[in-house]
Every structure is written in C-alpha cells, then in structure tokens.
C-alpha cells in the first residue's frame, strides 16, 4: 500500500476522544451503527481502554475546545479502496470530520496494484473512484472532494502546498514520514500525520489477513459466480460444460483433477492435441506438408521440439499451425462431450490452456480460470521444467494475461495457498454450480 494510503480502520490513538454527537454522526454515516448510541461509543471509535472512569463506567464527557476533534482545511488520504466496505466507511467518515474545506483521496492504480493479492479481481479505477465519491458526498456534502489516481507511492501529497494533514495507518506511518521528507525537499511544510489503527476481522479465514481488508473480500470471491453464464441457445443444457483455463504454472491441472473427483467428466485438450499429431492423426499430413519433412523423426512421428522452433516467436507460422490443429481438437472435444452425455454425466470439464485463444468458449456454458501471481508462476515453471528465470518469464509473456482471462470468466480460482484451501475453493465452486443447475432432471 502506498504511503499516501490509509490502511483500513478506525480506533485511533493520536486523536482526542471524539465528542459523542460527532461519533454518533460518524458511525451513522458509515452505516455500521444504528442508534441509540451507547454512552461509550466515542471511546470505542476513537479512544482506548483508558478513556472514561477507572472502573470502566462511562465518564461525563466534557464538551470544550480542549476535547474537540481538531480540523484542517485540506486533508489527504489514500488507498486502493476496492469493494468499499464498513472499515473503509468508518475511516473515510473520520477523514471527513477532520477536513474543513477539502479531502484529497488518492486511489491506487496501475503498477501500484501489481503485487496486491488477487489483483485481477480489483475493481477498475473508475468504479472504485465513483463509489468513493458517492459515499463521501453522502457523508459531508459541504466538502470539496478531489479524487485522483495514484501512479506512484506519493501522489500529490508531496507537491500540493495547501495540504495540512495526511491520514495514515499503523502500517503506513513510515510512508507518511517519507511523504514529509519529500515535502521538505520540495520546500513545502510537513503534514500533520493522523494514524488510524487497523480493525481486526473476527471472521477472517485461514489464508486471510487478520485485519478487515479488501484482499480478504477478494479471496472470498474465489469459486463464486462473477458474471452470468453464457446464454447460447445452440448449447445443449446437458451435459453442462465448464471450460477450465489458466496460464502455465497456474495449477489448472490440479483443479481439473479435483473436479473429476467430484463427479465431472474430464476432457484434456492437451492430450487431444497430442493425438492429432500422431501418424495417421487428423492433422498429421497437413502439418508435415506445411512445415516440412525436417520436423519428422526417423520413426515417422512429429518432432514437437523442432516444430516449436519453427513457430515460436513467429506469429504467421504459429497461426498456420493453429489453423490446422485447433479445429481438429475442437471436433474431438465435441465427440468427448457426446460421450459424456452417453454416460449420463451432468457436468463436463474441458481442461484447455488455450481455451480463449482458440475461441473454444463457444463450446462451454461457463469459463473457469485458475490464476497465480507471476512470481509464483515463474518459480513453479523453473522447478517443474528446469527452465531459467528468463525463459520462464518469456513463456508467461507469450500467453494471455491473467487479467485478460478473468475479464472473460464466470468463476476464478487460485492455487497460491495450501492444497486444502484450493480444495475448499473447488468444492465451493462445485456446490454453487449444482445450485445453478438445480436438482437432477430439472430443465
């Protein structure tokens, strides 16, 4: 998270105890408390266990200048603000109370998102900015709101001369100090830093952060239906076909295996691809005629390595090959789907790395994509295939990106964590699929 980011939520130490009326307004605006408000609400929101009387009973709350919430003409806060949740709302409401004239909200974008957990599932900047503005204007319509994309860790916090206060979290306080250092270098006064402590999430999962966070919310989307299934009248309702795809090292094969254990009929497009190349196979003669006898081994089989050397990095040659091979694989896939139907299988899973590139999504009702961060994928490829890091990265760059796949997917899964977490994701996805399909025999 950039230094200009605030982290997530509320309970703050440096702020004085918030007057009860302001605390009630903050909580109501955030939508997390519906009155009547308990006497200790101010301390719960913005104080510590020492506030109030020594025995923990509510203390009489003085209403004077010395306890009033400080305010600043111009306040800055920043963060990813993905899937705006209650923690964000409390944080932003506190920012609104601090600001008298303007709140500058920086929204992380571009390279700042690359290393976020499940970055592919982060809402587009335009969506996050619009939700942020809508909420802020509801909380305090009198403020001016400048919402800007953050392309670097500092944003306008190091160049805006009118800013007086920067809201940080306990995780980003050092970043706030770095902002002040930059401001001094730029001949600008330091900002007052107000630190927001992070609220723990009592319901966080095994692989989720302890704090309330957007990354945990994104993890909870795994296995769920992100967009409606394809409505194609040419597709038979049974068997229901899932197209499972993912980049090299994504764990797609292990997910397919788990789906098979749950009862799906598996179609391995890679195996079918090998079958079309064998002597006598449907693509053999055309491939040899197109790429020459030098790709043929002494035993008559096609030397896949030699063939790969001819097409790798040559888009025209690669298209010539895929124009021959992909239609034949698609024909074999359709035969397998008919076989699944003959066996009475309700669900068919087409495991295909090139599902989207080949246009095979037209043969499936839903696309499920396995994603993995690039760094983890590189490690897996190096360990599995004995490739150098450069070769592993080159292989990944030659493929469709995770984000491109996710944009066309109904369900997303991730194998980054322990196998039991992957299994739980797949089982959740399968159970939700069964609910969509309805009882056996239903239309």
Coordinates of C-alpha atoms in Angstrom, one line a residue:
X1 CA 0.0 0.0 0.0
X2 CA 1.4 3.4 -0.9
X3 CA 2.5 5.8 2.0
X4 CA -0.3 8.1 0.9
X5 CA -2.7 5.2 1.8
X6 CA -4.6 5.0 5.0
X7 CA -4.9 1.3 5.5
X8 CA -8.3 0.4 6.9
X9 CA -9.9 1.3 10.1
X10 CA -10.7 3.1 13.0
X11 CA -9.8 3.1 16.5
X12 CA -7.2 5.8 16.6
X13 CA -4.8 6.7 19.3
X14 CA -3.4 10.2 18.4
X15 CA -6.9 11.7 18.1
X16 CA -8.6 13.1 21.2
X17 CA -11.8 11.4 22.3
X18 CA -14.4 12.3 19.8
X19 CA -17.4 14.2 21.2
X20 CA -20.4 11.9 21.4
X21 CA -22.5 13.8 18.9
X22 CA -19.7 13.6 16.3
X23 CA -19.1 10.0 17.0
X24 CA -22.7 9.1 16.5
X25 CA -22.8 11.0 13.2
X26 CA -19.6 9.2 12.1
X27 CA -21.0 5.8 12.9
X28 CA -24.3 6.6 11.3
X29 CA -22.7 7.9 8.2
X30 CA -20.6 4.8 7.9
X31 CA -23.7 2.6 8.2
X32 CA -22.2 0.5 10.9
X33 CA -24.2 1.5 14.0
X34 CA -27.9 2.3 14.2
X35 CA -28.8 4.3 17.2
X36 CA -29.5 4.7 20.0
X37 CA -25.7 5.1 20.6
X38 CA -24.2 3.6 23.7
X39 CA -22.6 6.0 26.1
X40 CA -19.1 4.6 25.4
X41 CA -19.3 4.9 21.7
X42 CA -16.8 7.8 21.4
X43 CA -14.2 5.8 23.2
X44 CA -14.9 2.7 21.2
X45 CA -14.4 4.6 18.0
X46 CA -11.6 6.9 18.7
X47 CA -10.2 6.2 22.1
X48 CA -8.6 3.5 24.1
X49 CA -9.4 1.4 27.2
X50 CA -8.1 4.1 29.5
X51 CA -10.8 6.6 28.5
X52 CA -13.6 7.2 30.9
X53 CA -13.6 6.4 34.6
X54 CA -11.0 4.0 36.0
X55 CA -13.6 1.3 36.6
X56 CA -14.8 1.3 33.0
X57 CA -18.0 3.1 33.6
X58 CA -18.9 5.9 31.3
X59 CA -17.3 9.2 32.3
X60 CA -19.1 12.5 32.0
X61 CA -17.9 13.8 28.6
X62 CA -16.6 17.4 28.7
X63 CA -17.7 19.4 25.7
X64 CA -15.0 22.1 25.3
X65 CA -12.3 23.2 22.9
X66 CA -9.7 21.0 24.5
X67 CA -11.7 17.9 23.6
X68 CA -13.0 18.9 20.2
X69 CA -11.8 17.0 17.2
X70 CA -9.1 19.0 15.5
X71 CA -9.8 20.1 12.0
X72 CA -7.7 21.1 9.0
X73 CA -8.6 23.0 5.9
X74 CA -7.2 20.3 3.5
X75 CA -6.8 16.6 4.4
X76 CA -5.3 13.8 2.3
X77 CA -5.9 10.1 2.4
X78 CA -5.1 7.3 0.0
X79 CA -5.6 3.6 -0.6
X80 CA -6.8 1.0 -3.0
X81 CA -10.5 1.4 -1.9
X82 CA -11.5 -1.8 -3.6
X83 CA -15.0 -3.0 -2.8
X84 CA -15.8 -0.3 -0.3
X85 CA -16.6 -1.9 3.0
X86 CA -17.5 -0.9 6.5
X87 CA -13.9 -0.4 7.5
X88 CA -13.4 2.0 4.6
X89 CA -16.5 3.8 5.5
X90 CA -15.5 4.5 9.1
X91 CA -12.1 5.6 8.0
X92 CA -13.5 7.9 5.4
X93 CA -16.0 9.3 7.8
X94 CA -13.3 10.2 10.2
X95 CA -11.4 11.9 7.4
X96 CA -14.5 13.9 6.6
X97 CA -14.7 15.1 10.2
X98 CA -11.0 16.2 10.1
X99 CA -11.4 18.1 6.9
X100 CA -13.0 21.6 6.9
X101 CA -12.7 22.5 3.2
X102 CA -11.3 19.7 1.0
X103 CA -10.5 16.0 1.2
X104 CA -7.9 14.7 -1.4
X105 CA -8.4 11.0 -1.9
X106 CA -5.7 9.1 -3.8
X107 CA -6.9 5.8 -5.4
X108 CA -4.1 3.3 -6.2
X109 CA -3.9 2.3 -9.8
X110 CA -1.5 0.9 -12.4
X111 CA 1.8 -0.6 -11.1
X112 CA 0.7 0.1 -7.5
X113 CA -1.7 -2.8 -7.9
X114 CA 0.7 -5.4 -9.4
X115 CA 1.6 -7.0 -6.1
X116 CA -1.8 -6.9 -4.5
X117 CA -3.4 -10.2 -3.6
X118 CA -5.7 -11.3 -6.5
X119 CA -5.0 -8.0 -8.3
X120 CA -7.0 -9.4 -11.2
X121 CA -10.2 -9.1 -9.1
X122 CA -9.7 -5.5 -8.1
X123 CA -12.5 -3.3 -9.4
X124 CA -11.5 -0.9 -12.2
X125 CA -10.3 2.5 -11.1
X126 CA -13.4 4.3 -12.5
X127 CA -15.7 2.0 -10.4
X128 CA -13.7 2.5 -7.2
X129 CA -13.5 6.3 -7.7
X130 CA -17.2 6.6 -8.4
X131 CA -18.2 4.5 -5.3
X132 CA -15.8 6.6 -3.2
X133 CA -17.2 9.9 -4.4
X134 CA -20.8 8.7 -3.9
X135 CA -20.1 7.7 -0.3
X136 CA -18.1 10.8 0.6
X137 CA -20.7 13.2 -0.8
X138 CA -23.4 11.5 1.3
X139 CA -21.3 11.8 4.4
X140 CA -20.4 15.5 4.1
X141 CA -21.8 17.3 1.0
X142 CA -20.2 20.6 2.0
X143 CA -16.6 19.3 1.4
X144 CA -14.8 19.6 -1.9
X145 CA -13.6 16.1 -2.9
X146 CA -10.6 15.7 -5.2
X147 CA -10.3 12.0 -6.2
X148 CA -7.2 11.2 -8.2
X149 CA -5.4 8.1 -9.4
X150 CA -2.1 7.2 -7.7
X151 CA 0.5 6.2 -10.2
X152 CA 3.3 6.3 -7.6
X153 CA 3.5 5.8 -3.9
X154 CA 3.4 9.5 -3.1
X155 CA 0.9 11.1 -5.4
X156 CA 0.1 14.8 -4.9
X157 CA 0.8 14.6 -1.2
X158 CA 4.4 15.7 -1.9
X159 CA 3.5 18.6 -4.2
X160 CA 0.2 20.1 -3.0
X161 CA 1.0 23.2 -1.0
X162 CA -2.5 23.5 0.5
X163 CA -2.5 20.2 2.3
X164 CA -2.2 20.3 6.1
X165 CA -2.9 16.7 7.2
X166 CA -2.3 13.2 6.0
X167 CA -4.2 10.2 7.4
X168 CA -2.1 7.1 7.6
X169 CA -2.4 3.6 9.2
X170 CA -0.1 2.0 11.6
X171 CA 1.3 0.0 8.6
X172 CA 2.0 3.1 6.5
X173 CA 3.1 5.7 9.1
X174 CA 6.7 5.3 7.9
X175 CA 5.4 6.1 4.5
X176 CA 3.8 9.2 5.8
X177 CA 7.1 10.2 7.3
X178 CA 8.7 9.7 3.9
X179 CA 6.0 12.0 2.4
X180 CA 7.0 14.7 4.9
X181 CA 10.7 14.2 4.0
X182 CA 9.8 14.7 0.3
X183 CA 7.7 17.7 1.1
X184 CA 10.6 19.3 2.9
X185 CA 12.9 18.6 -0.1
X186 CA 10.2 20.3 -2.2
X187 CA 10.2 23.4 0.1
X188 CA 6.8 22.5 1.5
X189 CA 5.8 22.3 5.2
X190 CA 5.3 18.9 6.8
X191 CA 1.8 17.5 7.2
X192 CA 0.2 16.5 10.4
X193 CA 0.1 12.7 10.5
X194 CA -3.1 11.1 11.9
X195 CA -2.7 7.4 12.5
X196 CA -5.7 5.1 12.1
X197 CA -5.3 1.7 13.8
X198 CA -6.5 -1.4 12.0
X199 CA -9.6 -3.2 13.0
X200 CA -9.3 -7.0 13.3
X201 CA -11.7 -9.2 11.4
X202 CA -13.1 -11.9 13.7
X203 CA -14.3 -13.9 10.8
X204 CA -11.0 -14.0 8.8
X205 CA -10.2 -17.3 7.1
X206 CA -7.2 -19.4 7.3
X207 CA -5.3 -17.7 4.5
X208 CA -6.8 -14.2 5.0
X209 CA -5.4 -11.2 6.8
X210 CA -6.4 -10.6 10.5
X211 CA -7.5 -7.1 9.7
X212 CA -10.6 -6.2 7.7
X213 CA -9.3 -5.9 4.2
X214 CA -10.3 -5.8 0.6
X215 CA -7.8 -8.6 -0.1
X216 CA -9.9 -10.9 2.1
X217 CA -13.0 -9.9 0.3
X218 CA -11.4 -10.7 -3.0
X219 CA -10.4 -14.1 -1.7
X220 CA -14.0 -14.8 -0.7
X221 CA -15.0 -14.2 -4.4
X222 CA -12.9 -17.2 -5.4
X223 CA -15.2 -20.0 -6.6
X224 CA -18.3 -17.8 -6.8
X225 CA -20.1 -16.7 -9.9
X226 CA -18.7 -13.3 -11.0
X227 CA -20.9 -12.9 -14.1
X228 CA -23.8 -14.7 -15.6
X229 CA -23.2 -17.9 -17.5
X230 CA -23.3 -17.7 -21.3
X231 CA -26.7 -17.8 -22.9
X232 CA -26.2 -19.6 -26.1
X233 CA -29.3 -21.5 -27.5
X234 CA -27.1 -23.7 -29.6
X235 CA -25.5 -25.2 -26.5
X236 CA -27.4 -28.3 -25.1
X237 CA -28.4 -27.9 -21.5
X238 CA -26.9 -31.3 -20.7
X239 CA -24.1 -32.0 -20.2
X240 CA -23.3 -28.6 -18.7
X241 CA -19.8 -27.8 -20.0
X242 CA -17.2 -25.9 -17.9
X243 CA -14.2 -24.5 -19.8
X244 CA -11.2 -24.6 -17.4
X245 CA -8.3 -22.5 -18.4
X246 CA -5.2 -20.8 -16.9
X247 CA -1.6 -19.9 -17.6
X248 CA 1.4 -22.1 -17.2
X249 CA 2.0 -22.9 -13.6
X250 CA -1.5 -21.8 -12.5
X251 CA -2.4 -25.2 -11.0
X252 CA -5.2 -25.7 -13.6
X253 CA -4.5 -29.4 -13.8
X254 CA -4.8 -30.0 -10.1
X255 CA -8.1 -28.1 -10.1
X256 CA -9.3 -30.3 -13.0
X257 CA -8.3 -33.4 -11.0
X258 CA -10.4 -32.2 -8.0
X259 CA -13.4 -31.6 -10.2
X260 CA -13.0 -35.1 -11.6
X261 CA -13.1 -36.5 -8.1
X262 CA -16.4 -34.5 -7.5
X263 CA -18.0 -36.2 -10.5
X264 CA -17.2 -34.1 -13.5
X265 CA -16.3 -35.8 -16.9
X266 CA -12.9 -34.5 -17.8
X267 CA -11.7 -33.7 -21.3
X268 CA -8.0 -33.0 -21.5
X269 CA -7.4 -30.7 -24.6
X270 CA -3.6 -31.2 -24.3
X271 CA -3.9 -34.9 -24.7
X272 CA -6.2 -34.5 -27.6
X273 CA -3.7 -32.1 -29.1
X274 CA -1.0 -34.8 -28.9
X275 CA -3.4 -37.2 -30.6
X276 CA -3.9 -35.0 -33.7
X277 CA -0.2 -35.0 -34.4
X278 CA 0.4 -38.8 -34.3
X279 CA 1.0 -40.6 -37.7
X280 CA -2.5 -41.2 -39.1
X281 CA -3.9 -38.5 -36.8
X282 CA -6.3 -35.9 -38.3
X283 CA -3.7 -33.1 -38.5
X284 CA -0.5 -35.2 -39.2
X285 CA -0.4 -34.9 -43.0
X286 CA -1.2 -31.2 -43.2
X287 CA 1.3 -30.3 -40.5
X288 CA 4.1 -32.2 -42.3
X289 CA 3.2 -30.7 -45.6
X290 CA 3.1 -27.2 -44.2
X291 CA 6.3 -27.3 -42.1
X292 CA 8.5 -29.7 -44.0
X293 CA 10.0 -33.2 -43.6
X294 CA 12.6 -31.8 -41.2
X295 CA 10.1 -31.9 -38.4
X296 CA 9.6 -35.7 -38.8
X297 CA 11.6 -38.1 -36.6
X298 CA 13.1 -41.3 -38.0
X299 CA 10.1 -43.3 -36.7
X300 CA 7.7 -41.1 -38.5
X301 CA 6.4 -39.1 -35.5
X302 CA 6.5 -35.3 -35.5
X303 CA 9.3 -33.8 -33.5
X304 CA 7.4 -31.3 -31.4
X305 CA 10.5 -29.5 -30.3
X306 CA 11.6 -29.0 -33.9
X307 CA 8.1 -27.9 -34.8
X308 CA 8.1 -25.5 -31.8
X309 CA 11.3 -24.0 -33.0
X310 CA 9.7 -23.1 -36.3
X311 CA 6.6 -21.4 -34.8
X312 CA 7.9 -19.8 -31.5
X313 CA 8.1 -16.1 -31.9
X314 CA 6.8 -16.2 -35.5
X315 CA 3.1 -15.2 -35.4
X316 CA 2.5 -16.0 -39.0
X317 CA 3.8 -19.6 -38.7
X318 CA 2.1 -20.1 -35.4
X319 CA -1.3 -19.1 -36.9
X320 CA -0.6 -21.5 -39.8
X321 CA -0.2 -24.3 -37.2
X322 CA -3.2 -23.4 -35.0
X323 CA -5.4 -23.0 -38.1
X324 CA -4.7 -26.7 -38.8
X325 CA -4.7 -28.1 -35.2
X326 CA -7.3 -26.2 -33.3
X327 CA -10.3 -27.1 -35.4
X328 CA -9.4 -30.8 -35.2
X329 CA -9.0 -30.6 -31.4
X330 CA -12.4 -28.8 -31.2
X331 CA -14.0 -31.6 -33.3
X332 CA -12.6 -34.2 -30.9
X333 CA -13.8 -32.2 -27.9
X334 CA -17.3 -32.3 -29.2
X335 CA -17.0 -36.1 -29.6
X336 CA -16.0 -36.3 -26.0
X337 CA -18.9 -34.1 -24.9
X338 CA -21.3 -36.5 -26.7
X339 CA -19.5 -39.4 -24.9
X340 CA -20.1 -37.7 -21.5
X341 CA -23.8 -37.3 -22.4
X342 CA -24.0 -41.0 -23.3
X343 CA -22.5 -41.9 -19.9
X344 CA -25.2 -39.8 -18.2
X345 CA -22.7 -37.2 -16.9
X346 CA -24.3 -33.9 -15.9
X347 CA -21.1 -31.8 -15.9
X348 CA -18.2 -31.9 -18.4
X349 CA -14.9 -30.0 -17.7
X350 CA -12.8 -29.0 -20.7
X351 CA -9.3 -28.5 -19.4
X352 CA -7.7 -26.3 -22.0
X353 CA -4.8 -23.8 -21.6
X354 CA -5.7 -22.1 -24.9
X355 CA -9.5 -22.2 -24.4
X356 CA -9.9 -18.5 -25.0
X357 CA -7.2 -18.0 -27.6
X358 CA -8.7 -20.8 -29.7
X359 CA -12.3 -19.5 -29.3
X360 CA -13.5 -22.7 -27.6
X361 CA -15.5 -20.7 -25.1
X362 CA -18.3 -21.1 -27.7
X363 CA -18.4 -24.7 -26.7
X364 CA -18.9 -24.1 -23.0
X365 CA -21.5 -22.7 -20.7
X366 CA -19.1 -21.2 -18.2
X367 CA -15.4 -20.3 -18.3
X368 CA -13.4 -21.0 -15.1
X369 CA -9.9 -19.6 -14.8
X370 CA -7.1 -20.5 -12.5
X371 CA -4.8 -17.6 -11.6
X372 CA -1.5 -17.3 -9.8
X373 CA 0.8 -14.3 -9.3
X374 CA 3.5 -14.1 -11.9
X375 CA 6.4 -14.5 -9.4
X376 CA 4.9 -17.8 -8.1
X377 CA 4.2 -19.0 -11.6
X378 CA 7.9 -18.3 -12.5
X379 CA 9.1 -20.4 -9.5
X380 CA 6.8 -23.3 -10.4
X381 CA 7.8 -23.3 -14.1
X382 CA 11.5 -23.2 -13.2
X383 CA 11.1 -26.1 -10.7
X384 CA 8.9 -28.2 -13.0
X385 CA 10.5 -27.7 -16.4
X386 CA 14.1 -26.9 -15.4
X387 CA 14.0 -23.5 -17.2
X388 CA 15.9 -20.4 -16.4
X389 CA 14.0 -17.5 -14.9
X390 CA 14.3 -15.6 -18.1
X391 CA 12.9 -18.5 -20.1
X392 CA 10.1 -18.9 -17.6
X393 CA 9.1 -15.3 -17.8
X394 CA 9.3 -15.4 -21.6
X395 CA 6.9 -18.3 -21.7
X396 CA 4.4 -16.4 -19.5
X397 CA 4.6 -13.3 -21.6
X398 CA 3.8 -15.3 -24.7
X399 CA 0.5 -16.2 -23.2
X400 CA -2.7 -14.4 -22.5
X401 CA -2.5 -12.4 -19.2
X402 CA -4.5 -13.4 -16.0
X403 CA -6.5 -10.1 -16.3
X404 CA -7.5 -10.9 -19.9
X405 CA -8.7 -14.3 -18.9
X406 CA -10.6 -13.1 -15.8
X407 CA -12.4 -10.5 -17.9
X408 CA -14.0 -13.4 -19.8
X409 CA -14.6 -15.8 -16.9
X410 CA -17.6 -16.7 -14.8
X411 CA -15.5 -18.2 -12.0
X412 CA -12.0 -17.6 -10.8
X413 CA -9.9 -20.0 -8.6
X414 CA -6.4 -19.6 -7.2
X415 CA -3.9 -22.2 -6.1
X416 CA -1.5 -19.8 -4.3
X417 CA -2.1 -21.3 -0.9
X418 CA -2.1 -24.8 0.7
X419 CA -3.8 -27.7 -1.1
X420 CA -6.7 -27.8 1.4
X421 CA -7.5 -24.2 0.6
X422 CA -7.6 -24.9 -3.1
X423 CA -9.8 -27.9 -2.4
X424 CA -12.2 -25.8 -0.4
X425 CA -12.4 -23.3 -3.3
X426 CA -13.1 -26.0 -5.8
X427 CA -15.8 -27.6 -3.5
X428 CA -17.4 -24.2 -3.0
X429 CA -17.4 -23.6 -6.8
X430 CA -18.9 -27.1 -7.4
X431 CA -21.6 -26.7 -4.8
X432 CA -22.6 -23.4 -6.2
X433 CA -22.7 -24.9 -9.7
X434 CA -25.0 -27.6 -8.5
X435 CA -27.3 -25.0 -7.1
X436 CA -27.3 -23.2 -10.5
X437 CA -28.1 -26.4 -12.3
X438 CA -30.9 -27.4 -9.9
X439 CA -32.0 -30.9 -9.0
X440 CA -31.2 -33.8 -11.4
X441 CA -33.7 -33.8 -14.2
X442 CA -34.7 -30.2 -13.8
X443 CA -34.9 -28.1 -17.1

